[in-house]
Structure formats: C-alpha cells, structure tokens
Amino acid sequence: MEHINLSGRKRESYKLEFSHSLLWECALGIAAVTNGALIDTLEHSAKLSGIRSGASRGLKDQLDHIEKNNTWKSLLQLLHHVEARTLQEFISAVEKMDGKELKQICLPFLGQEKEEARKRAASGHAESLEELIRHVEGHKFFPAYIAYIFKESPGKLKKHFIASMEGWYLAAIEPDKHRLSAILEKDVHDKKLLAARTSPEDLAEQATGGIAYLPEPGVFTVRLIPQYVYRPWTIEADLEGTKVFYYPVSNSSLPADVPDSPDYFLVQKQKALGDEFRLRIVKLLFKEDLPLQDITEELNIGKSTVHHHLKILRAAKLAEVHNHKYRLKKEAVLSLGRELERYLRGGCE
C-alpha cells in the first residue's frame, strides 16, 4: 500500500545508552545455565554445564531454585536499580534494601498502566497481585514468577540473590575476569565509535544481529548491554521508559587468536543451513508462516526434533516467532551470498 505523510512531524527516535560490567555477565550466566530449553543452542553450553556440574552443593541448590522460579529475572532487574560495579557493592546494596522496594524492583515492569498495581502488590496487596497475574496470563513464566516474588519473604529473597550471585561469580567469572572485562570494554568502545556515524535504530539492529527496533510510545531510551555468555542470543527486556537489549559481543571484540575471523552471525547462519531438515524447514517457511504442528506434520518427524531445529534457526537470526507462527526472515537468508562475498573479498584490492 502506498503511503503519503502529510503530518509534517519528524519521526521520533530514542537515545542510546551503553552499560557493561562483570555483574551483568554473572547474572546472564546464571540465566543461561538455568535455561534448559535453550542451553544446547548456546555457544558456551558445554562450559556452562561443566561449571554447574562441578559447583558446590550450595550453588547447585541456588541454581536449581532459579531454574524452578526464574529468579534470574530478579537479578537482572536489581542490577538496573543499584549502583554496583563490584560484587561486594551489589551484596551491600541488596542487604540494605527495604523489603517493599526489593519486591517492587523484582516484579516485572508491565507498562505504565500497571505501575500502581505493581507498587501495591509489592506492599502485599492480594488483589493487585491477581490483577498483575491476569495481565500476564499466557506468558511462559511470569504468572508463577510474580506469585513467587509476592509470597516469599524479603529476607529469604535477599539471601537467595546474594548466594546465587556470589557463588556463580566465584565459580564462573573470577577465573576469567580479566579476559571478559577486556572483551566487554572493547565491544562498548567500538559501538560508541559506530554511534557517532549511524542512527540509533541502525546501531541497535546491528548490535542485536537483526532486531529492527523502532521507536514506540513511552520508550525514550534503548540500553545496550554486551554479553559474551549468552551468545548467540539477544535478550530483550522492558523497564519504565527504557528498552533493554543484552546483545552478543561481536567477533571483532574477541581476542585476535585467529586472523581473518568471519563475523559471528555469518558462521551461525552457515551452520544453521548445513542440515537437511533445517533446509526443508526454511523452504516451508519461505512459502508461508507456519505453526509448529504444521511443520511437524509436513516433515513427519518428532515435534521435539522440529522444535530443536527451529531454535537453531532462530538463534542464527534466520527465523522468528510472529502471532504464534514461525516466520522466515527472508532477507537474512537471501543476503547470505552477499555476506559471504564481503567476507571473502575482505582485505582484497
């Protein structure tokens, strides 16, 4: 459909913010290692699983609790609200936090219209709890998560959050902290240089590997947080007035152990297409968007196997979920030849 704009108003944009620290990497590592549905698609899945299996009994108990109640969400929410650059600063901030404030931070932001209910629920108002749960009905884990935060005592929540962050930091971050810090710092440095010569929308799309996030009402800031542990996934979250993307660091931010290293997503896309069943799925989705059941029936293989292949295609940014159906990102597939040519010609005269 043709479009003529007579409004005379320039389309609004958003401001970009950059944030990085080992605490984000710690909390995201906890989120990754307790995500049973996605962990096998992560670049560092074997390492994460190894750390968990070799963890102390106390840390294993905390991770099991997180996997059951999705309290990794709380850790990320807390890091957005406390001024902490070190583990000890995080622990101190959580210990001093008022119980009502703690619960309000942990409860997810569900839009400005639900802020009063969120505040009342943090104070123990049962009707507000039900209002929040009704609002997120159908979400994968929010109803149970909100109910858990509401019912648990602030003291037990604090002990859980502190033990989880402290245990994972010492097991997974401390041994590699200098290398991780250098990777995160380089990525933010490079993104800030790029921000000086490109639009916020283009930079957000490039950083996230293809998420085209346009300005929306009530969102004035996009916060970009680089992460190494959750590659290749980008995690999206909402705060009041802010959209957050925890995006995978680019290959150029990694130590230059291998010369002429290809772009990370180029490698992931090529790997994703290097399988007969995934190519058949791509061909099906090229024709139309399809739900999981239809794809399963067309391929005549198990639903769990199809779901696994779809996760890989999504991780490589070649497919997405839209209106409960899987959709092929056609431009991403069709542009693969051009991306490969750019890599092959890189540095050539």
Short mmCIF file of C-alpha atoms in Angstrom, two decimals:
data_model
loop_
_atom_site.label_atom_id
_atom_site.label_comp_id
_atom_site.label_asym_id
_atom_site.label_seq_id
_atom_site.Cartn_x
_atom_site.Cartn_y
_atom_site.Cartn_z
CA MET A 1 0.00 0.00 0.00
CA GLU A 2 1.34 3.45 -0.92
CA HIS A 3 1.81 5.94 1.90
CA ILE A 4 1.82 9.76 1.85
CA ASN A 5 2.86 11.56 5.04
CA LEU A 6 1.17 14.96 5.45
CA SER A 7 1.75 15.26 9.19
CA GLY A 8 4.85 17.43 8.94
CA ARG A 9 6.26 15.79 12.05
CA LYS A 10 9.65 14.16 12.06
CA ARG A 11 9.56 10.58 13.35
CA GLU A 12 10.91 10.47 16.89
CA SER A 13 13.96 8.41 17.74
CA TYR A 14 15.38 7.21 21.02
CA LYS A 15 18.58 7.80 22.94
CA LEU A 16 21.13 5.00 23.21
CA GLU A 17 22.82 4.09 26.48
CA PHE A 18 25.68 1.65 26.89
CA SER A 19 26.38 -0.33 30.02
CA HIS A 20 28.75 -3.17 30.76
CA SER A 21 30.15 -4.93 33.81
CA LEU A 22 31.09 -8.37 35.04
CA LEU A 23 27.95 -8.32 37.18
CA TRP A 24 25.78 -8.34 34.05
CA GLU A 25 27.88 -11.22 32.73
CA CYS A 26 27.40 -13.03 36.03
CA ALA A 27 23.61 -12.63 36.12
CA LEU A 28 23.29 -13.55 32.44
CA GLY A 29 25.45 -16.62 33.01
CA ILE A 30 23.04 -17.70 35.73
CA ALA A 31 20.14 -17.10 33.34
CA ALA A 32 21.86 -19.11 30.63
CA VAL A 33 22.85 -22.14 32.70
CA THR A 34 19.33 -22.46 34.15
CA ASN A 35 17.55 -22.17 30.78
CA GLY A 36 17.04 -25.81 29.95
CA ALA A 37 15.08 -25.00 26.79
CA LEU A 38 17.91 -23.03 25.15
CA ILE A 39 21.17 -24.08 26.72
CA ASP A 40 22.01 -26.57 23.96
CA THR A 41 21.92 -23.71 21.41
CA LEU A 42 24.42 -21.54 23.29
CA GLU A 43 27.97 -21.15 22.06
CA HIS A 44 29.34 -21.91 25.53
CA SER A 45 26.81 -24.56 26.59
CA ALA A 46 29.44 -27.21 27.38
CA LYS A 47 31.44 -24.86 29.59
CA LEU A 48 28.34 -23.63 31.41
CA SER A 49 27.11 -27.16 32.05
CA GLY A 50 30.57 -28.15 33.27
CA ILE A 51 30.66 -25.30 35.79
CA ARG A 52 27.23 -26.23 37.07
CA SER A 53 28.02 -29.92 37.43
CA GLY A 54 31.23 -29.09 39.29
CA ALA A 55 29.69 -26.43 41.53
CA SER A 56 29.42 -26.67 45.30
CA ARG A 57 26.29 -28.17 46.81
CA GLY A 58 25.19 -24.73 47.94
CA LEU A 59 25.50 -23.18 44.48
CA LYS A 60 23.75 -26.15 42.86
CA ASP A 61 20.82 -25.66 45.24
CA GLN A 62 20.60 -21.96 44.32
CA LEU A 63 20.71 -22.74 40.59
CA ASP A 64 18.00 -25.39 40.98
CA HIS A 65 15.89 -22.79 42.79
CA ILE A 66 16.46 -20.30 39.98
CA GLU A 67 15.54 -22.85 37.33
CA LYS A 68 12.29 -23.57 39.17
CA ASN A 69 11.29 -19.95 39.92
CA ASN A 70 13.05 -17.95 37.16
CA THR A 71 14.66 -15.62 39.68
CA TRP A 72 17.41 -14.79 37.18
CA LYS A 73 14.88 -12.13 36.19
CA SER A 74 15.20 -10.59 39.65
CA LEU A 75 18.99 -10.45 39.39
CA LEU A 76 18.81 -8.50 36.13
CA GLN A 77 16.13 -6.17 37.50
CA LEU A 78 18.25 -5.47 40.59
CA LEU A 79 21.32 -4.63 38.52
CA HIS A 80 19.34 -1.94 36.71
CA HIS A 81 18.42 -0.30 40.01
CA VAL A 82 21.55 -0.49 42.18
CA GLU A 83 24.77 1.44 41.68
CA ALA A 84 27.11 -1.54 41.81
CA ARG A 85 30.26 -2.21 39.79
CA THR A 86 31.65 -4.90 42.05
CA LEU A 87 30.19 -7.99 43.67
CA GLN A 88 30.63 -6.53 47.15
CA GLU A 89 28.79 -3.35 46.15
CA PHE A 90 25.91 -5.48 44.85
CA ILE A 91 25.77 -7.52 48.07
CA SER A 92 25.83 -4.38 50.22
CA ALA A 93 23.08 -2.69 48.19
CA VAL A 94 20.79 -5.73 48.40
CA GLU A 95 21.39 -6.19 52.15
CA LYS A 96 20.39 -2.55 52.83
CA MET A 97 17.31 -2.59 50.59
CA ASP A 98 13.86 -2.14 52.09
CA GLY A 99 11.65 -5.22 51.63
CA LYS A 100 8.92 -3.35 49.75
CA GLU A 101 11.47 -1.72 47.44
CA LEU A 102 13.11 -5.09 46.81
CA LYS A 103 9.85 -6.70 45.74
CA GLN A 104 8.81 -3.77 43.57
CA ILE A 105 12.13 -3.96 41.70
CA CYS A 106 11.81 -7.71 41.23
CA LEU A 107 8.25 -7.57 39.92
CA PRO A 108 8.41 -7.03 36.13
CA PHE A 109 7.50 -3.71 34.53
CA LEU A 110 4.26 -4.36 32.64
CA GLY A 111 3.57 -0.90 31.27
CA GLN A 112 2.73 2.42 32.87
CA GLU A 113 -0.93 1.47 33.30
CA LYS A 114 0.07 -1.36 35.68
CA GLU A 115 2.56 0.57 37.80
CA GLU A 116 0.13 1.27 40.65
CA ALA A 117 -0.82 -2.40 40.79
CA ARG A 118 2.88 -3.30 40.80
CA LYS A 119 3.52 -0.96 43.75
CA ARG A 120 0.52 -2.24 45.71
CA ALA A 121 1.47 -5.87 45.05
CA ALA A 122 4.96 -5.13 46.41
CA SER A 123 3.25 -3.97 49.61
CA GLY A 124 1.34 -7.24 49.93
CA HIS A 125 -1.98 -6.26 48.33
CA ALA A 126 -3.51 -9.57 47.18
CA GLU A 127 -6.00 -8.04 44.72
CA SER A 128 -3.19 -6.22 42.94
CA LEU A 129 -1.29 -9.50 42.69
CA GLU A 130 -4.29 -11.05 40.93
CA GLU A 131 -4.51 -8.04 38.61
CA LEU A 132 -0.87 -8.48 37.56
CA ILE A 133 -1.28 -12.22 37.05
CA ARG A 134 -4.37 -11.71 34.89
CA HIS A 135 -2.45 -9.19 32.81
CA VAL A 136 0.34 -11.68 32.01
CA GLU A 137 -1.92 -14.70 31.51
CA GLY A 138 -0.41 -16.89 28.81
CA HIS A 139 3.18 -15.76 29.41
CA LYS A 140 5.63 -18.63 29.72
CA PHE A 141 6.70 -17.94 33.32
CA PHE A 142 5.54 -14.50 34.54
CA PRO A 143 2.38 -15.67 36.40
CA ALA A 144 4.27 -18.15 38.59
CA TYR A 145 7.25 -15.80 38.95
CA ILE A 146 5.08 -12.89 40.10
CA ALA A 147 3.29 -15.12 42.59
CA TYR A 148 6.62 -16.38 43.96
CA ILE A 149 8.04 -12.87 44.49
CA PHE A 150 4.79 -11.81 46.18
CA LYS A 151 4.74 -14.72 48.63
CA GLU A 152 8.44 -15.10 49.52
CA SER A 153 9.83 -13.13 52.46
CA PRO A 154 12.28 -10.29 51.69
CA GLY A 155 14.86 -11.91 53.94
CA LYS A 156 14.83 -15.19 52.05
CA LEU A 157 14.88 -13.37 48.71
CA LYS A 158 17.96 -11.39 49.74
CA LYS A 159 19.82 -14.50 50.90
CA HIS A 160 18.95 -16.28 47.65
CA PHE A 161 20.04 -13.39 45.40
CA ILE A 162 23.30 -12.83 47.25
CA ALA A 163 24.21 -16.53 47.43
CA SER A 164 23.45 -17.02 43.73
CA MET A 165 25.49 -14.05 42.50
CA GLU A 166 28.38 -14.71 44.88
CA GLY A 167 28.52 -18.41 44.07
CA TRP A 168 28.37 -18.04 40.28
CA TYR A 169 30.76 -15.08 40.27
CA LEU A 170 33.42 -17.04 42.12
CA ALA A 171 32.92 -20.17 40.01
CA ALA A 172 32.49 -18.69 36.53
CA ILE A 173 33.59 -15.05 36.45
CA GLU A 174 36.55 -14.67 38.80
CA PRO A 175 38.83 -17.18 36.99
CA ASP A 176 38.31 -15.36 33.66
CA LYS A 177 37.54 -11.81 34.77
CA HIS A 178 40.41 -10.00 33.01
CA ARG A 179 39.67 -11.54 29.61
CA LEU A 180 35.92 -10.98 30.00
CA SER A 181 36.40 -7.36 31.05
CA ALA A 182 38.59 -6.69 28.02
CA ILE A 183 36.01 -8.24 25.65
CA LEU A 184 33.10 -6.23 27.08
CA GLU A 185 35.06 -2.97 27.19
CA LYS A 186 36.23 -3.33 23.58
CA ASP A 187 32.73 -4.04 22.35
CA VAL A 188 31.25 -0.97 24.03
CA HIS A 189 34.16 1.16 22.79
CA ASP A 190 33.58 0.02 19.21
CA LYS A 191 29.81 0.53 19.46
CA LYS A 192 30.27 4.09 20.76
CA LEU A 193 32.54 4.90 17.83
CA LEU A 194 29.92 3.49 15.48
CA ALA A 195 27.18 5.50 17.21
CA ALA A 196 28.86 8.72 16.09
CA ARG A 197 28.20 7.93 12.42
CA THR A 198 24.96 5.90 12.37
CA SER A 199 21.39 6.25 13.63
CA PRO A 200 20.29 4.73 16.94
CA GLU A 201 17.94 2.38 15.07
CA ASP A 202 20.66 1.13 12.74
CA LEU A 203 23.12 0.64 15.58
CA ALA A 204 20.60 -1.25 17.70
CA GLU A 205 19.79 -3.50 14.74
CA GLN A 206 23.46 -4.16 14.02
CA ALA A 207 24.32 -4.87 17.67
CA THR A 208 21.43 -7.29 18.14
CA GLY A 209 22.10 -9.18 14.92
CA GLY A 210 18.99 -8.05 13.09
CA ILE A 211 16.32 -6.88 15.56
CA ALA A 212 14.76 -3.83 13.90
CA TYR A 213 13.55 -1.89 16.95
CA LEU A 214 11.68 1.27 16.03
CA PRO A 215 10.64 3.99 18.50
CA GLU A 216 7.45 3.22 20.38
CA PRO A 217 5.29 5.28 22.76
CA GLY A 218 6.72 5.63 26.25
CA VAL A 219 10.20 4.38 25.34
CA PHE A 220 12.80 7.14 25.30
CA THR A 221 15.98 5.15 25.84
CA VAL A 222 17.45 1.93 24.49
CA ARG A 223 20.10 0.43 26.76
CA LEU A 224 22.62 -1.81 25.01
CA ILE A 225 24.44 -4.26 27.27
CA PRO A 226 27.05 -6.53 25.68
CA GLN A 227 27.31 -10.13 26.82
CA TYR A 228 29.63 -12.99 25.98
CA VAL A 229 27.99 -15.83 27.89
CA TYR A 230 24.61 -15.93 26.11
CA ARG A 231 25.87 -15.85 22.53
CA PRO A 232 24.23 -16.10 20.01
CA TRP A 233 21.01 -14.91 21.65
CA THR A 234 19.87 -11.36 22.28
CA ILE A 235 17.71 -10.99 25.39
CA GLU A 236 15.11 -8.22 25.36
CA ALA A 237 13.58 -6.63 28.47
CA ASP A 238 11.43 -3.65 29.46
CA LEU A 239 11.99 -1.04 32.14
CA GLU A 240 9.98 2.11 32.70
CA GLY A 241 10.79 4.36 29.72
CA THR A 242 13.58 2.04 28.58
CA LYS A 243 14.02 -0.93 26.26
CA VAL A 244 16.96 -3.17 27.14
CA PHE A 245 18.91 -5.42 24.78
CA TYR A 246 21.56 -7.74 26.21
CA TYR A 247 23.28 -8.36 22.90
CA PRO A 248 26.06 -10.83 21.94
CA VAL A 249 29.50 -9.26 21.59
CA SER A 250 30.80 -9.20 18.05
CA ASN A 251 33.68 -11.37 16.86
CA SER A 252 35.83 -8.28 16.45
CA SER A 253 35.69 -7.78 20.23
CA LEU A 254 37.20 -11.18 20.95
CA PRO A 255 40.96 -11.75 21.33
CA ALA A 256 42.50 -11.95 17.86
CA ASP A 257 43.66 -15.56 18.15
CA VAL A 258 42.66 -16.36 14.56
CA PRO A 259 43.39 -13.98 11.67
CA ASP A 260 40.56 -13.10 9.26
CA SER A 261 37.93 -14.46 11.62
CA PRO A 262 34.47 -14.33 9.98
CA ASP A 263 31.56 -12.44 11.51
CA TYR A 264 29.89 -14.43 14.26
CA PHE A 265 26.43 -14.40 12.73
CA LEU A 266 27.77 -15.36 9.31
CA VAL A 267 29.17 -18.53 10.87
CA GLN A 268 25.94 -19.25 12.77
CA LYS A 269 23.81 -18.80 9.65
CA GLN A 270 26.01 -21.12 7.62
CA LYS A 271 25.91 -23.74 10.39
CA ALA A 272 22.14 -23.41 10.69
CA LEU A 273 21.64 -24.11 6.99
CA GLY A 274 24.10 -27.03 6.96
CA ASP A 275 21.42 -29.58 7.81
CA GLU A 276 18.88 -31.32 5.57
CA PHE A 277 15.89 -30.92 7.90
CA ARG A 278 16.61 -27.27 8.61
CA LEU A 279 16.83 -26.56 4.89
CA ARG A 280 13.47 -28.25 4.42
CA ILE A 281 12.03 -26.08 7.21
CA VAL A 282 13.45 -22.98 5.52
CA LYS A 283 11.78 -23.97 2.25
CA LEU A 284 8.44 -24.50 4.01
CA LEU A 285 8.64 -21.14 5.76
CA PHE A 286 9.73 -19.41 2.57
CA LYS A 287 6.24 -20.13 1.24
CA GLU A 288 4.27 -19.13 4.35
CA ASP A 289 4.35 -18.69 8.12
CA LEU A 290 3.50 -21.93 9.91
CA PRO A 291 2.80 -23.14 13.47
CA LEU A 292 4.94 -25.90 14.97
CA GLN A 293 2.26 -28.54 14.44
CA ASP A 294 2.01 -27.89 10.70
CA ILE A 295 5.79 -28.04 10.27
CA THR A 296 5.89 -31.31 12.19
CA GLU A 297 3.21 -32.85 10.00
CA GLU A 298 4.92 -31.71 6.79
CA LEU A 299 8.29 -33.18 7.81
CA ASN A 300 6.86 -36.28 9.51
CA ILE A 301 9.39 -36.20 12.34
CA GLY A 302 9.03 -35.71 16.10
CA LYS A 303 7.81 -32.39 17.42
CA SER A 304 10.75 -32.09 19.83
CA THR A 305 13.21 -32.60 16.94
CA VAL A 306 11.48 -29.94 14.84
CA HIS A 307 11.46 -27.58 17.81
CA HIS A 308 15.21 -28.11 18.26
CA HIS A 309 15.88 -27.25 14.60
CA LEU A 310 13.69 -24.15 14.86
CA LYS A 311 15.65 -22.99 17.92
CA ILE A 312 18.85 -23.18 15.90
CA LEU A 313 17.31 -21.20 13.03
CA ARG A 314 16.07 -18.57 15.49
CA ALA A 315 19.45 -18.36 17.22
CA ALA A 316 21.06 -17.70 13.84
CA LYS A 317 18.54 -14.89 13.20
CA LEU A 318 17.06 -16.73 10.22
CA ALA A 319 13.61 -17.28 11.72
CA GLU A 320 11.35 -15.68 14.30
CA VAL A 321 8.00 -16.22 16.01
CA HIS A 322 5.13 -13.97 14.96
CA ASN A 323 1.49 -14.39 16.01
CA HIS A 324 2.21 -17.92 17.31
CA LYS A 325 3.66 -18.97 13.96
CA TYR A 326 7.23 -19.39 12.76
CA ARG A 327 8.30 -16.88 10.15
CA LEU A 328 11.34 -17.00 7.91
CA LYS A 329 13.47 -13.84 7.85
CA LYS A 330 13.72 -13.97 4.09
CA GLU A 331 16.10 -11.06 3.64
CA ALA A 332 18.52 -12.61 6.14
CA VAL A 333 18.52 -15.85 4.13
CA LEU A 334 18.74 -14.24 0.71
CA SER A 335 21.53 -11.88 1.76
CA LEU A 336 23.80 -14.74 2.85
CA GLY A 337 25.54 -14.84 -0.52
CA ARG A 338 26.38 -11.14 -0.29
CA GLU A 339 27.65 -11.54 3.28
CA LEU A 340 29.88 -14.43 2.25
CA GLU A 341 31.22 -12.44 -0.70
CA ARG A 342 32.04 -9.47 1.56
CA TYR A 343 33.95 -11.77 3.89
CA LEU A 344 35.85 -13.46 1.05
CA ARG A 345 36.74 -10.12 -0.52
CA GLY A 346 37.70 -8.51 2.77
CA GLY A 347 41.14 -7.03 2.51
CA CYS A 348 41.32 -7.67 -1.25
CA GLU A 349 42.24 -4.95 -3.64
#
